[in-house]
Coordinates of C-alpha atoms in Angstrom, one line a residue:
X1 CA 0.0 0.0 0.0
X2 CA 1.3 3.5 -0.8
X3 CA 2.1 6.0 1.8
X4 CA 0.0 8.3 0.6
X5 CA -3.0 7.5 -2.0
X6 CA -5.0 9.9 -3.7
X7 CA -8.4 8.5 -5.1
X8 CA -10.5 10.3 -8.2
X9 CA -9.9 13.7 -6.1
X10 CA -11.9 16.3 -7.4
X11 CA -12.3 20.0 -6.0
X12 CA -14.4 22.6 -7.0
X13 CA -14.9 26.3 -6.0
X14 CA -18.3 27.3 -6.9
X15 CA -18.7 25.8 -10.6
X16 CA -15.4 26.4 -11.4
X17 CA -13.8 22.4 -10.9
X18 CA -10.2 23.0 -10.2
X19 CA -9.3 19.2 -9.6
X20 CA -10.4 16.6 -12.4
X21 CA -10.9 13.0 -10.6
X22 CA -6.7 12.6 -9.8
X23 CA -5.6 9.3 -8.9
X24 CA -2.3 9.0 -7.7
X25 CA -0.2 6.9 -5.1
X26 CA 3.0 8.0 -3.2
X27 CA 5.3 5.6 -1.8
X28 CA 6.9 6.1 1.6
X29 CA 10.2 7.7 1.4
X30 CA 10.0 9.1 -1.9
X31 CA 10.5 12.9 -2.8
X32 CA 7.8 13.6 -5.1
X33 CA 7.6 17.1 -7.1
X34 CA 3.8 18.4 -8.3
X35 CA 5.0 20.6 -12.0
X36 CA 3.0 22.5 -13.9
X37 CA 2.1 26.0 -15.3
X38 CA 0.8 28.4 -12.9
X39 CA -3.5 27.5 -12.4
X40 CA -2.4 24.1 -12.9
X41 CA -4.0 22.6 -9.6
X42 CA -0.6 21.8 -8.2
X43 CA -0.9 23.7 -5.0
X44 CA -4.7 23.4 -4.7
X45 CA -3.8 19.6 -4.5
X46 CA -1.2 20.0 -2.0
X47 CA -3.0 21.7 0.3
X48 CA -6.1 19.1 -0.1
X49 CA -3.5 16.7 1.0
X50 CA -2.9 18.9 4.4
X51 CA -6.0 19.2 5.0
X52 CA -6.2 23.0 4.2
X53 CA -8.7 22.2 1.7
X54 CA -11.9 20.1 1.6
X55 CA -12.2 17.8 -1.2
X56 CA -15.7 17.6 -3.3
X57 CA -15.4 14.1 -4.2
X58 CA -12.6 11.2 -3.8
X59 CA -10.4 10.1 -0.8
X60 CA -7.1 10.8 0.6
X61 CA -4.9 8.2 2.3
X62 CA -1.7 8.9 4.5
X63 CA 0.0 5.9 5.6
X64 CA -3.6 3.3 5.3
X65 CA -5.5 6.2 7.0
X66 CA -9.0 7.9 5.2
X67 CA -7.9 11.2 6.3
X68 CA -10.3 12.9 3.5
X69 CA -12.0 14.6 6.3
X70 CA -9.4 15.0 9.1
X71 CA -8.6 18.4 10.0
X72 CA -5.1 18.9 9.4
X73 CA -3.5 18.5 13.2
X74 CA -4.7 15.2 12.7
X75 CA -2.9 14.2 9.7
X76 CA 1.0 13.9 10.7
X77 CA 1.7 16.7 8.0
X78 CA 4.3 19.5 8.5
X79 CA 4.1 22.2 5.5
X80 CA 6.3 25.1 4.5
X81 CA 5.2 28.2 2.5
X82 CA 6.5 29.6 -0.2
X83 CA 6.2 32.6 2.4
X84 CA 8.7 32.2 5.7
X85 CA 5.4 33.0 8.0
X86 CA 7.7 33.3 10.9
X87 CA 6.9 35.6 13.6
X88 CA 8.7 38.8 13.5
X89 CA 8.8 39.1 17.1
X90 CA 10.4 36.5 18.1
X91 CA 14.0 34.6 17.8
X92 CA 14.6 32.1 15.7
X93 CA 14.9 29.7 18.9
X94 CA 11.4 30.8 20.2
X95 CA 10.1 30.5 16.3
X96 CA 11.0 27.0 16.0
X97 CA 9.8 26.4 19.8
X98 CA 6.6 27.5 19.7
X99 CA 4.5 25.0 18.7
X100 CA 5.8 22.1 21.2
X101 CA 5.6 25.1 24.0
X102 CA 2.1 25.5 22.9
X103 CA 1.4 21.9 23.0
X104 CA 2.9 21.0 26.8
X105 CA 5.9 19.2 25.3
X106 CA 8.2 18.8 27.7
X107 CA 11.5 20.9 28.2
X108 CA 13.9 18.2 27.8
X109 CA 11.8 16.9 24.4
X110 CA 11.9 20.5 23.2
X111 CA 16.1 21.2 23.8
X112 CA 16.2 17.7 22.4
X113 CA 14.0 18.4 18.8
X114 CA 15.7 22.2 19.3
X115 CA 19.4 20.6 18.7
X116 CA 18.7 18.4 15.9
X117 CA 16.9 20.8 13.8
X118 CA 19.9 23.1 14.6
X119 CA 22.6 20.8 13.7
X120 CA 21.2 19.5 10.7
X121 CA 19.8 22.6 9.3
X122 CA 23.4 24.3 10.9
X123 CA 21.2 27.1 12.7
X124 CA 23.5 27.7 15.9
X125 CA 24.8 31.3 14.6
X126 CA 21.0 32.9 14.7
X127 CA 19.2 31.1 17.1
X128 CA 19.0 35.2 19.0
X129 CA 18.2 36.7 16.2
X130 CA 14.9 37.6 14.8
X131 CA 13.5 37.4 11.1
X132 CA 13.9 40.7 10.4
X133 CA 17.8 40.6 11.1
X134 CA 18.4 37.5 8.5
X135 CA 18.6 37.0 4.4
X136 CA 15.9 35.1 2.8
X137 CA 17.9 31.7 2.4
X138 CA 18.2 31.8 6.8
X139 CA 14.3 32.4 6.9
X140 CA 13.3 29.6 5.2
X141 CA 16.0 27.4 6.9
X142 CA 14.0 28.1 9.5
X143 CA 10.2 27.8 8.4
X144 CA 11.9 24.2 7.3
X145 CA 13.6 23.8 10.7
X146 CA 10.0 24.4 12.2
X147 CA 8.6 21.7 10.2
X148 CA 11.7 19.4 11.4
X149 CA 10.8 19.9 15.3
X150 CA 6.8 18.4 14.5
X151 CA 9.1 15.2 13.2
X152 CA 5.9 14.4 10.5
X153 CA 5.3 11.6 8.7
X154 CA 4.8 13.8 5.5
X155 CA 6.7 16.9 4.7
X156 CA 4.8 19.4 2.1
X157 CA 6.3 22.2 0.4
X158 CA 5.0 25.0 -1.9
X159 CA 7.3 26.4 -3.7
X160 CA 9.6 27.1 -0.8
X161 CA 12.5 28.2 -2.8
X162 CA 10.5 31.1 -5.6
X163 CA 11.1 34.0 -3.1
X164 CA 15.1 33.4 -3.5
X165 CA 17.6 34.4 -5.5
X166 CA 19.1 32.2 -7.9
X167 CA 22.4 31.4 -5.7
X168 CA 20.3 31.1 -2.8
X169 CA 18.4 28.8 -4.8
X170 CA 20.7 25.9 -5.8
X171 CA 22.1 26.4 -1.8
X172 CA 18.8 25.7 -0.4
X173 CA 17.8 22.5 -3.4
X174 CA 20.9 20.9 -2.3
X175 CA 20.0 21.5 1.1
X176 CA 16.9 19.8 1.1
X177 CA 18.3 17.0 -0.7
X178 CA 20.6 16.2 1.8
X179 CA 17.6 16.6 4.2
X180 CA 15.4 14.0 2.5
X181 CA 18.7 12.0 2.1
X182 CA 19.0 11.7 6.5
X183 CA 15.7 11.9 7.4
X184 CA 14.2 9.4 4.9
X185 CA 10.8 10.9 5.4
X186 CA 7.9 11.3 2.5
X187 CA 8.3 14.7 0.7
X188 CA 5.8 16.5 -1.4
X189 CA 6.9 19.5 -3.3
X190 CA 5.4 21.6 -5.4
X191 CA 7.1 24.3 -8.1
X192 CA 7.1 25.4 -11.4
X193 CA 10.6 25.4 -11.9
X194 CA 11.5 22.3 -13.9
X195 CA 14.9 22.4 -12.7
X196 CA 13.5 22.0 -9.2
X197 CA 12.2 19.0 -10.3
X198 CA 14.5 17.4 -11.9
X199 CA 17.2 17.8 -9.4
X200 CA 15.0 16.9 -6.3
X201 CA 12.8 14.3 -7.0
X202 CA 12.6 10.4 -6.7
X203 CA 9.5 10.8 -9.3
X204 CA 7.6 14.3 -10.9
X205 CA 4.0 14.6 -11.4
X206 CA 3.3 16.8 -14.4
X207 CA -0.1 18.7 -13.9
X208 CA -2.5 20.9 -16.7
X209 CA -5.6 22.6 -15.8
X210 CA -6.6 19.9 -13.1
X211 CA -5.1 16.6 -14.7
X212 CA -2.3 14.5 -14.2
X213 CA -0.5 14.4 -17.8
X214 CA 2.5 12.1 -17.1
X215 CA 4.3 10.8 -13.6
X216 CA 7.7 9.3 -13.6
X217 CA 11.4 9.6 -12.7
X218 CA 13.0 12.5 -13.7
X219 CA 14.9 10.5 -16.6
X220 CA 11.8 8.5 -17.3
X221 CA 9.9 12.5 -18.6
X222 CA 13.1 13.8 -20.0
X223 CA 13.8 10.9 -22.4
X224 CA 10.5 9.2 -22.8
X225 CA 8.1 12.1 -22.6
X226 CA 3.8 11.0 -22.7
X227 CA 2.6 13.8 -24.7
X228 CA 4.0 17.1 -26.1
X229 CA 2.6 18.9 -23.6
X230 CA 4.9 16.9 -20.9
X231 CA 8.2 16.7 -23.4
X232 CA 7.6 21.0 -23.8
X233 CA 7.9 21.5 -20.3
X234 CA 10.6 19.5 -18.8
X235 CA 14.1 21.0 -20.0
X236 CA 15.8 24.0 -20.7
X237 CA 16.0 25.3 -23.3
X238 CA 12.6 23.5 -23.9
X239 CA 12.3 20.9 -26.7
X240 CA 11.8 22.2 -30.4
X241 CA 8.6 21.7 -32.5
X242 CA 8.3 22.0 -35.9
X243 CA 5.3 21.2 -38.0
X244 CA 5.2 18.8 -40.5
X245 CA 4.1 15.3 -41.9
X246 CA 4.9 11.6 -40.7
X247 CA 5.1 9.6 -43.7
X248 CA 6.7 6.4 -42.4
X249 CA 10.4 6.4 -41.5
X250 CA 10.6 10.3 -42.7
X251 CA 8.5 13.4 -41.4
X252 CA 8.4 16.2 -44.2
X253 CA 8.8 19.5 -42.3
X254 CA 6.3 22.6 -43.7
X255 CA 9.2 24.6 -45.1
X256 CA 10.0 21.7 -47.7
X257 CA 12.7 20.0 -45.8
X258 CA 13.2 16.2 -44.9
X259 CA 13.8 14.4 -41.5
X260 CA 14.6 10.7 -41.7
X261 CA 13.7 8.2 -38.6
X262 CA 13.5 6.3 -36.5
X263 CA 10.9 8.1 -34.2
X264 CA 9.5 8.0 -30.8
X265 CA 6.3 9.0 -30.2
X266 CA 2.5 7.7 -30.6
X267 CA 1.6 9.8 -34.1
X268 CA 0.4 8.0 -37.2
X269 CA 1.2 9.0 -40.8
X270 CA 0.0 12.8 -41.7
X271 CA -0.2 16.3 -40.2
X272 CA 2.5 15.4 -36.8
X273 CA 4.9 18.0 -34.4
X274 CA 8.5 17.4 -35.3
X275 CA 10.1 17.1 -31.3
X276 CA 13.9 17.0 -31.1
X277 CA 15.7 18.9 -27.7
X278 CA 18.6 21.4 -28.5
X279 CA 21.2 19.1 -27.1
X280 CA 20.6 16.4 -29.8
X281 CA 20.9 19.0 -32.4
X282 CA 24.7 19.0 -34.4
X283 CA 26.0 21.7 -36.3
X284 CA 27.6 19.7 -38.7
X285 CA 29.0 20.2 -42.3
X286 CA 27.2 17.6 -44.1
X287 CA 24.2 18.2 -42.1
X288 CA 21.0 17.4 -44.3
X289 CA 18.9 20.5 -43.4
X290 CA 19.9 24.2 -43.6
X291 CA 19.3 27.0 -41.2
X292 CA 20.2 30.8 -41.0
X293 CA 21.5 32.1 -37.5
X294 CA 19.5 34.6 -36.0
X295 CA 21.4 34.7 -32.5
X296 CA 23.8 33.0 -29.9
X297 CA 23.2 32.7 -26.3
X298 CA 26.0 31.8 -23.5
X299 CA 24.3 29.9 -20.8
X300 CA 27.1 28.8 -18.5
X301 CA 29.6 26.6 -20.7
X302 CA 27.4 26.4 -23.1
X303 CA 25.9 27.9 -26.3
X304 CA 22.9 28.3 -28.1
X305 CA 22.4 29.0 -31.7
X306 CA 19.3 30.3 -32.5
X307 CA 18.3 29.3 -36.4
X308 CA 15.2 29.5 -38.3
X309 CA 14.3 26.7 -40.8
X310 CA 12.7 27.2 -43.6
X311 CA 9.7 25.7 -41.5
X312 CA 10.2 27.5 -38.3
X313 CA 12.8 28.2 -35.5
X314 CA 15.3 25.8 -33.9
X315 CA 17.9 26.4 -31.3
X316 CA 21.1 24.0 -31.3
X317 CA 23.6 23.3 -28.3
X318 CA 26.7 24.4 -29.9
X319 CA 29.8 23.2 -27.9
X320 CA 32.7 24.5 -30.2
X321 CA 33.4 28.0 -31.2
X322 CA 29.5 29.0 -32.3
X323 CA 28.6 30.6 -35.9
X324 CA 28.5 34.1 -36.4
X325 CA 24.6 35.7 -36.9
X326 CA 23.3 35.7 -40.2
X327 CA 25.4 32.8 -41.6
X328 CA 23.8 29.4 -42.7
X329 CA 24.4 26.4 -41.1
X330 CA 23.7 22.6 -41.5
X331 CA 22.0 20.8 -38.7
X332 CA 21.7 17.1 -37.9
X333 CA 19.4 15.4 -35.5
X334 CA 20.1 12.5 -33.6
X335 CA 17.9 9.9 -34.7
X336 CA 17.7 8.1 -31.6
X337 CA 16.5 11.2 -29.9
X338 CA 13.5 12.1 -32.4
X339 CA 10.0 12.2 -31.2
X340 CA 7.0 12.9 -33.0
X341 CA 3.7 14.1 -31.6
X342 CA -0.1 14.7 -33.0
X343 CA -0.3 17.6 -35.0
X344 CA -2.3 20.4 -33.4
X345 CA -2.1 22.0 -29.5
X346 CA 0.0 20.6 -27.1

């Protein structure tokens, strides 16, 4: 039995249905991430799942519990907002304190939890300080080292890390995986920064407007995407599309140009989507198509050529000295790497 089970959830506000019947099971220990464009549902579900929310219809399970009508002290859940909502008053050692001093826990119990969410969160230096006399990365150490004293079956974040700046960022990520790493506990985490994803979780559960579109490892999406929808929005730079038409082993792209196979993907011969990520993308002298440069970007070690087919617009990793802007290159895709999706929306 999963650890946590989610049962044709649905929840509405008003007549507006923001969840659409999710199923979807959560094994203990894991650290699953909830993606997805903002008004997605992912938070909405979250918060069903501490019991912050009432569900319409369907049932919610933590640890072989029906906790779809618990209120949420009942439910072993500690959560952490995207806002710090620490109190501004008080030290960071009263902050994380205050809920087992509320509660009657004992003194001993409370230096005890106090010391281990110092030392693993390495607190000591601003335990007498208040919130107001820290950086945004300390403040959510602490909001997290709150959650650490309730020692929860269940850990839920929403989008803990969007207040940050980028270097503060990939600290706090690699914090957190270290965290889930000791503690061992169940993680739910909810952002819609991809790279989050990818770098945190044991599985991702891609969400659009109320509905699950794919769940898997983080390899799993990335190589063997479900839909275009779920191959556009893990990766960056995202995946290029162009438009064309699946005629066996070769898709004819709109601008007149030819792609051979082999192809992944569920599309039948006629009007397809063309899918192939920037990374599997060669400059290459004999390449068989032919592209003008509009741009280069540096990102990191890396650069990105920015070309425009005859059918549309393509950007290539380029790893050796890039083309200069308004030249004409010849591109090669990796046929291994080729994906093909139904013509039409994503």
């Amino acid at each position: 039995m999963a650890f946590v089970e989610l049962n044709r959830l649905v929840k509405r506000f008003g007549t507006a249905t923001t969840l659409h019947g999710i199923d979807l099971a959560i094994e203990e220990g894991e650290f699953a991430v909830f993606v997805g464009p903002s008004g997605c549902g992912k938070s909405t579900l979250l918060r069903l799942i501490a019991g912050l929310e009432s569900a319409t219809e369907g049932t919610i399970n933590i640890a072989g519990q029906d906790m779809t009508h618990a209120p949420a002290s009942a439910r072993g859940v500690a959560m952490v907002f995207q806002s710090y909502a620490l109190y501004p008053h008080m030290t960071v050692e009263e902050n994380l304190t205050f809920g087992m001093r509320m509660r009657g826990v004992s003194k001993s119990v409370i230096a005890e939890k106090l010391a281990m969410a110092v030392d693993i969160l390495r607190l000591a230096p601003y335990l007498a300080r208040k919130p107001g006399e820290m950086s945004g990365g300390q403040c959510q150490r602490v909001a997290i080292g709150r959650a650490l004293v309730q020692e929860p079956r269940l850990f839920l974040f929403d989008e803990p890390l969007s207040n940050l700046d980028a270097e503060l960022r990939v600290s706090l990520r690699e914090e957190l995986a270290t965290l889930h790493a000791q503690l061992k506990r169940t993680m739910i985490y909810v952002t819609h920064d991809q790279v989050e994803a990818m770098t945190l979780a044991t599985r991702i559960v891609v969400l659009r407007d109320g509905r699950i579109e794919q769940v898997g490892q983080p390899m799993e999406l990335y190589e063997r995407p479900a839909n275009r929808f779920a191959a556009g929005f893990i990766g960056s730079p995202a995946m290029n599309f162009l438009d064309g038409r699946l005629d066996g082993a070769r898709v004819h792209l709109s601008g007149g140009q030819t792609v051979e196979g082999p192809f992944q993907g569920q599309a039948v011969d006629g009007p397809c989507t063309l899918g192939i990520r920037p990374e599997h993308v060669d400059i290459a002298p004999d390449g068989p198509l032919s592209a003008k440069v509009e741009r280069v970007e540096r990102l990191g070690a890396v650069n990105y050529v920015h070309a425009t087919l005859a059918g549309g617009k393509i950007i290539a990793e380029c790893r050796t000295p890039p083309p200069t802007p308004g030249t004409v290159v010849h591109l090669a895709f990796r046929r291994d790497r080729q994906y093909v999706f139904p013509a039409g929306p994503a």
